PDB file of C-alpha atoms in Angstrom:
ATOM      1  CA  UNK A   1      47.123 -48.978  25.939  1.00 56.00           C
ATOM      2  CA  UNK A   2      48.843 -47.323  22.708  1.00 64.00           C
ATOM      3  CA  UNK A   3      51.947 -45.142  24.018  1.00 66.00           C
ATOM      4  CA  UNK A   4      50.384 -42.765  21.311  1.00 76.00           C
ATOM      5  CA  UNK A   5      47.005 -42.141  23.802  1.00 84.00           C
ATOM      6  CA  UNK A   6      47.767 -39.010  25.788  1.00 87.00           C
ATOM      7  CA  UNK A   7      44.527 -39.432  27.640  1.00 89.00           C
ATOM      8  CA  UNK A   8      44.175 -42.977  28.329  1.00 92.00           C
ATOM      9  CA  UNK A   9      47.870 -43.132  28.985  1.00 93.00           C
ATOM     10  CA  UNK A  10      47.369 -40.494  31.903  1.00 94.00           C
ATOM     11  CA  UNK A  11      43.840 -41.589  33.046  1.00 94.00           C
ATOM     12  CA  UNK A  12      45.354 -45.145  33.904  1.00 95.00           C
ATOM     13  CA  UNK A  13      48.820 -43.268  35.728  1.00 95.00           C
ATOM     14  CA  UNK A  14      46.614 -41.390  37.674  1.00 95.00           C
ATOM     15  CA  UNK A  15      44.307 -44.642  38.491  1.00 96.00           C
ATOM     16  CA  UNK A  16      46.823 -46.615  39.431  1.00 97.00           C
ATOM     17  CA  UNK A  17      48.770 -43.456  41.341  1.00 96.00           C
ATOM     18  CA  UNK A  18      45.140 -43.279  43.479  1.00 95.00           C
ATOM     19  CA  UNK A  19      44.792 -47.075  43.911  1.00 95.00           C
ATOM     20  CA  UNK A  20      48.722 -47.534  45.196  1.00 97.00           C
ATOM     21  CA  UNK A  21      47.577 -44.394  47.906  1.00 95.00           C
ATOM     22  CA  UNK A  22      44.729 -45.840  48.864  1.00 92.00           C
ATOM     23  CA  UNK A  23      46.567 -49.022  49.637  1.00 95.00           C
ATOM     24  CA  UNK A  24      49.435 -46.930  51.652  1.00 93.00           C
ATOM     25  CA  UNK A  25      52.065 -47.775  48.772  1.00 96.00           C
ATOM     26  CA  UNK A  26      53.512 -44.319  48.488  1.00 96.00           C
ATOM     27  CA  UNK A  27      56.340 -44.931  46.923  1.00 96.00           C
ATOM     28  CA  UNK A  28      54.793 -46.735  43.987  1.00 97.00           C
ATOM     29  CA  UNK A  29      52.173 -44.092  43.644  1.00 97.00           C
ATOM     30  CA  UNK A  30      54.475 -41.536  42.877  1.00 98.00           C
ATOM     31  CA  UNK A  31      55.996 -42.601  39.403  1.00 97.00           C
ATOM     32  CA  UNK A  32      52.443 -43.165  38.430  1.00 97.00           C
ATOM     33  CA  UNK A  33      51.530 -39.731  39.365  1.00 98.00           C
ATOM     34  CA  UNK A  34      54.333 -38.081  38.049  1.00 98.00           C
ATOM     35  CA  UNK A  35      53.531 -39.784  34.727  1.00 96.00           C
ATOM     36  CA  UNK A  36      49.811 -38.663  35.065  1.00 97.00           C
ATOM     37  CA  UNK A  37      51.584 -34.890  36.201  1.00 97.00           C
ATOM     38  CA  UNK A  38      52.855 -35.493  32.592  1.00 95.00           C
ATOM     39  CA  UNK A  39      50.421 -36.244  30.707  1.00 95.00           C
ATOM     40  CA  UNK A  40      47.567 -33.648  32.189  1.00 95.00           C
ATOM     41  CA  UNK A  41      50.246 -30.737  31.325  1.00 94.00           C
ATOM     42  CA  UNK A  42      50.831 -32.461  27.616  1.00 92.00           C
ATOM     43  CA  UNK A  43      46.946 -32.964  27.668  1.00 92.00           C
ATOM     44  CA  UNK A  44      45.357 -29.622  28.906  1.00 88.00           C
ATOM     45  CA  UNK A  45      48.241 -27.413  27.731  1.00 73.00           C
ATOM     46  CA  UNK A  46      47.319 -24.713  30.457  1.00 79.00           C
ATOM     47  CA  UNK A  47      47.321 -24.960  34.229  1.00 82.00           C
ATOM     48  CA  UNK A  48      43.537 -26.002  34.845  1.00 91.00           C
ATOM     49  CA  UNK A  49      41.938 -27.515  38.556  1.00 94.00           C
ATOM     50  CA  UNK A  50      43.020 -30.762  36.405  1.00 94.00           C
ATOM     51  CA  UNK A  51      46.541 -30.077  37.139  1.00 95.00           C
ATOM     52  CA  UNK A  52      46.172 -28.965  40.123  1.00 96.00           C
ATOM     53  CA  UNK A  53      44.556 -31.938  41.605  1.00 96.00           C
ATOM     54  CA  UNK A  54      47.201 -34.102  40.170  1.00 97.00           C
ATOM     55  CA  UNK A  55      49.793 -32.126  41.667  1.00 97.00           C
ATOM     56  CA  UNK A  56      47.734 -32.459  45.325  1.00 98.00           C
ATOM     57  CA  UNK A  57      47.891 -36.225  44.550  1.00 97.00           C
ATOM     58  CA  UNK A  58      51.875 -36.348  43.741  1.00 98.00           C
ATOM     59  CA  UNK A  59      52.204 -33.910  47.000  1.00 98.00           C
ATOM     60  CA  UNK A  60      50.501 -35.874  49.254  1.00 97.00           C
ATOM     61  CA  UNK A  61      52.291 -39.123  48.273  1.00 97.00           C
ATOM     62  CA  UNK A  62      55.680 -37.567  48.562  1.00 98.00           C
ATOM     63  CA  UNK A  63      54.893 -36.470  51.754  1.00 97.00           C
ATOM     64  CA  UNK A  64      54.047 -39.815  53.396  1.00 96.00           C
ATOM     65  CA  UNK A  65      57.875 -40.217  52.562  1.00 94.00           C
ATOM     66  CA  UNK A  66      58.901 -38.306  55.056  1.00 92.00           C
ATOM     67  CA  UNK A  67      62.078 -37.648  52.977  1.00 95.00           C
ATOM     68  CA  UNK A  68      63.453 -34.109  52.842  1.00 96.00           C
ATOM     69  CA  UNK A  69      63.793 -33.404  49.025  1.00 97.00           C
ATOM     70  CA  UNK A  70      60.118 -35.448  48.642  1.00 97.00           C
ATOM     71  CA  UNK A  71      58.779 -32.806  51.009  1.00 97.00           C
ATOM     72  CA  UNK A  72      60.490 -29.758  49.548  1.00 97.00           C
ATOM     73  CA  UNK A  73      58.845 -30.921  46.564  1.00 98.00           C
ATOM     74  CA  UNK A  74      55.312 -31.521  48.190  1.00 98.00           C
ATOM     75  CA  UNK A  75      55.940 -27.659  49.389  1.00 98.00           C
ATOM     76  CA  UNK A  76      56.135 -26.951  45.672  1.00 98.00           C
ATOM     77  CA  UNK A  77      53.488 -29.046  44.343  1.00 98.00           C
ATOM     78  CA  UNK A  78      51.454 -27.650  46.866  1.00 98.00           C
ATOM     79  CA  UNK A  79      51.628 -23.755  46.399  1.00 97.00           C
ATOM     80  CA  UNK A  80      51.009 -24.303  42.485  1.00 96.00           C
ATOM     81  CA  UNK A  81      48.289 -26.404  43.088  1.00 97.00           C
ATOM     82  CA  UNK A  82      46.594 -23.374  45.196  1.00 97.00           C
ATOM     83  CA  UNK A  83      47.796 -20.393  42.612  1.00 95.00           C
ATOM     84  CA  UNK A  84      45.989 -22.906  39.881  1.00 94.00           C
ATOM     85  CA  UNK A  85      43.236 -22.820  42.548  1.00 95.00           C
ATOM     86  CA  UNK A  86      43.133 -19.131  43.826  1.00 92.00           C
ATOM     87  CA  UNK A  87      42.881 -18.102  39.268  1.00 91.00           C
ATOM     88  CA  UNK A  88      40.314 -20.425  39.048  1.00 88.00           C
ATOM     89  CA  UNK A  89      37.663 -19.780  41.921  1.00 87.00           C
ATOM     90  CA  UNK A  90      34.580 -21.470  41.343  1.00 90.00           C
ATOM     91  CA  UNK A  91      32.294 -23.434  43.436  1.00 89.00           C
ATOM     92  CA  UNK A  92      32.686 -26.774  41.928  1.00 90.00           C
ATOM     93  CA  UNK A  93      36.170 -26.134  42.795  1.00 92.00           C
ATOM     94  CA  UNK A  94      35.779 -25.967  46.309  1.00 94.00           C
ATOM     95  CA  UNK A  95      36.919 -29.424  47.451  1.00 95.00           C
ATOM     96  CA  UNK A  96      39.960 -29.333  45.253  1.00 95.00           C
ATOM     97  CA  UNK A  97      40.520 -26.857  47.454  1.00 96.00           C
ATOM     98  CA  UNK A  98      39.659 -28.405  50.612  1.00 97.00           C
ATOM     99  CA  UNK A  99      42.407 -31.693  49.408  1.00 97.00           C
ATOM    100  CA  UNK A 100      45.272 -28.807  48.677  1.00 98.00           C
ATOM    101  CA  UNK A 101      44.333 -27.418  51.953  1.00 98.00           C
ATOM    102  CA  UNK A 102      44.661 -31.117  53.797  1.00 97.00           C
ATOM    103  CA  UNK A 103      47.910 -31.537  52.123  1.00 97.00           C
ATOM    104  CA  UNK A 104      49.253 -28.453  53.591  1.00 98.00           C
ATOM    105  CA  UNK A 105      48.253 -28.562  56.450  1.00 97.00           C
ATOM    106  CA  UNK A 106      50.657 -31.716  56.481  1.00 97.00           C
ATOM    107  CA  UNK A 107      53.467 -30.297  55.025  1.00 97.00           C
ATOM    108  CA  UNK A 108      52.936 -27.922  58.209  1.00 97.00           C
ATOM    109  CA  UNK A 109      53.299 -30.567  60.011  1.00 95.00           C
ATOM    110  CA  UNK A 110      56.516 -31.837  58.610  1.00 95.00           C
ATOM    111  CA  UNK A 111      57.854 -28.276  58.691  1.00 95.00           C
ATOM    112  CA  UNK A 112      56.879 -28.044  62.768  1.00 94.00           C
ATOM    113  CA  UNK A 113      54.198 -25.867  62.536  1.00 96.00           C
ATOM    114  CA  UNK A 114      51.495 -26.803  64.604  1.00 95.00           C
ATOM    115  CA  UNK A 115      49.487 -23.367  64.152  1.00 96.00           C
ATOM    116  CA  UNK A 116      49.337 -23.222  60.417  1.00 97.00           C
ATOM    117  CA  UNK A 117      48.856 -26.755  60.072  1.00 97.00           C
ATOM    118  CA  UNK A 118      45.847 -26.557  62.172  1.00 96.00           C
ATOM    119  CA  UNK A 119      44.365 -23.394  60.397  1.00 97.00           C
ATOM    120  CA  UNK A 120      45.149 -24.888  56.761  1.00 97.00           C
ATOM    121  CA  UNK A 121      43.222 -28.302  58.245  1.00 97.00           C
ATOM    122  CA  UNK A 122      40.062 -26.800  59.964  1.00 96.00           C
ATOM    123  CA  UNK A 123      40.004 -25.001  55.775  1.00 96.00           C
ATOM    124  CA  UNK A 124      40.109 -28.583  54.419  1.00 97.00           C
ATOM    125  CA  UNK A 125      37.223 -29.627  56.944  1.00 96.00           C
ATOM    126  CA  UNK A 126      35.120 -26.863  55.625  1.00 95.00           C
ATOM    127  CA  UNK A 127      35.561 -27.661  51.908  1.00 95.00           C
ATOM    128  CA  UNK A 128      35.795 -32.013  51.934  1.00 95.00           C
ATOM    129  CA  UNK A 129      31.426 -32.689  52.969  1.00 90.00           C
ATOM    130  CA  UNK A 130      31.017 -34.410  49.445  1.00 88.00           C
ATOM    131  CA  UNK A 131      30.403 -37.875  50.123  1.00 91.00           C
ATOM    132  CA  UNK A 132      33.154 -39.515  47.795  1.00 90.00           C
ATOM    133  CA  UNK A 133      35.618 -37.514  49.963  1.00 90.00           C
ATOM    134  CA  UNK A 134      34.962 -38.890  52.858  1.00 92.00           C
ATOM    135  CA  UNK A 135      38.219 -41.140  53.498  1.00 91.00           C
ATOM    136  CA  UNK A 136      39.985 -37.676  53.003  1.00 93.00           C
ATOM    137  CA  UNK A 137      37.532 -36.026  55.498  1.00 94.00           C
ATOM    138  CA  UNK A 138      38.471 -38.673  58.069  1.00 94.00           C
ATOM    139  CA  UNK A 139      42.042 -37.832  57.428  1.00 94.00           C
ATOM    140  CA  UNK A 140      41.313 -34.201  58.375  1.00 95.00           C
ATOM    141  CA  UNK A 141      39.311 -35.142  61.595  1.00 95.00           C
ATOM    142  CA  UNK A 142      42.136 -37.370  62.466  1.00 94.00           C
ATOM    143  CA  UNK A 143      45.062 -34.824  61.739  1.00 94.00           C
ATOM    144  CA  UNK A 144      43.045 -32.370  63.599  1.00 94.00           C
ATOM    145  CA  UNK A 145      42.964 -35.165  66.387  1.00 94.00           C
ATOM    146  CA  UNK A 146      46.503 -35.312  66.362  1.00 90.00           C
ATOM    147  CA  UNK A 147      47.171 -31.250  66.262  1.00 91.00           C
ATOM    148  CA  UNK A 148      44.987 -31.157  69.469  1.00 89.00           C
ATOM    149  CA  UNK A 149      46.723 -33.980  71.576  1.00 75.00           C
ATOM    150  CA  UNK A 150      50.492 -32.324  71.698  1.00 57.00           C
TER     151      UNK A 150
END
């Protein structure tokens, strides 16, 4: 890839960030992402459901780490990724939605909160029915699991 293509530059970050999270290799997923964070805000210029879902992405990696400053900065990723969300309300939007609402519902977790995480997660189930978000679905059911247990 030329250093001088924006788009292909940031398609293949955020690729690569999404294959490295699939495969449970947080840690290398986020430098990708934050490269593809990068480039979508160079690309798009304005904070579109574009950005937002890369933020989700970046948020959800950094929380696997479990590390305080990666959360802290999950918790941030997060609530811009749902203002972007909340200005830009359309149906096609909804499982964007649903992934920002899986993502805190984690960060709930982290942060001890069993309630909210559970309310932000039974959101995410209502929003992630599209058939290429299933894996994420399963995460929900799972988390939800999880809440319900302890």
């Amino acid at each position: 890839l030329s250093p001088e293509d924006d788009y292909n530059n940031t398609y293949a970050a955020s690729v690569i960030g999404s294959l490295r999270q699939a495969e449970g290799r947080h840690s290398e997923a986020i430098p990708s992402f934050r490269r593809a964070l990068k480039g979508v805000q160079k690309i798009y210029e304005a904070d579109l459901v574009e950005i937002a879902q890369v933020r989700i992405s970046l948020a959800s990696s950094l929380l696997a780490s479990e590390e305080p400053a990666a959360i802290n900065e999950a918790e941030s990723l997060i609530e811009s990724a749902f203002e972007t969300l909340e200005r830009n309300r359309e149906p096609e939007n909804e499982t964007t939605l649903g992934l920002a609402y899986l993502e805190r519902g984690r960060l709930h977790i982290a942060r001890d909160d069993r309630k909210a995480a559970r309310a932000d997660t039974e959101e995410a189930l209502k929003r992630l029915d599209a058939p290429e978000y299933s894996q994420k679905r399963r995460q929900a059911v799972a988390l939800m699991r999880k809440l319900a247990v302890r």
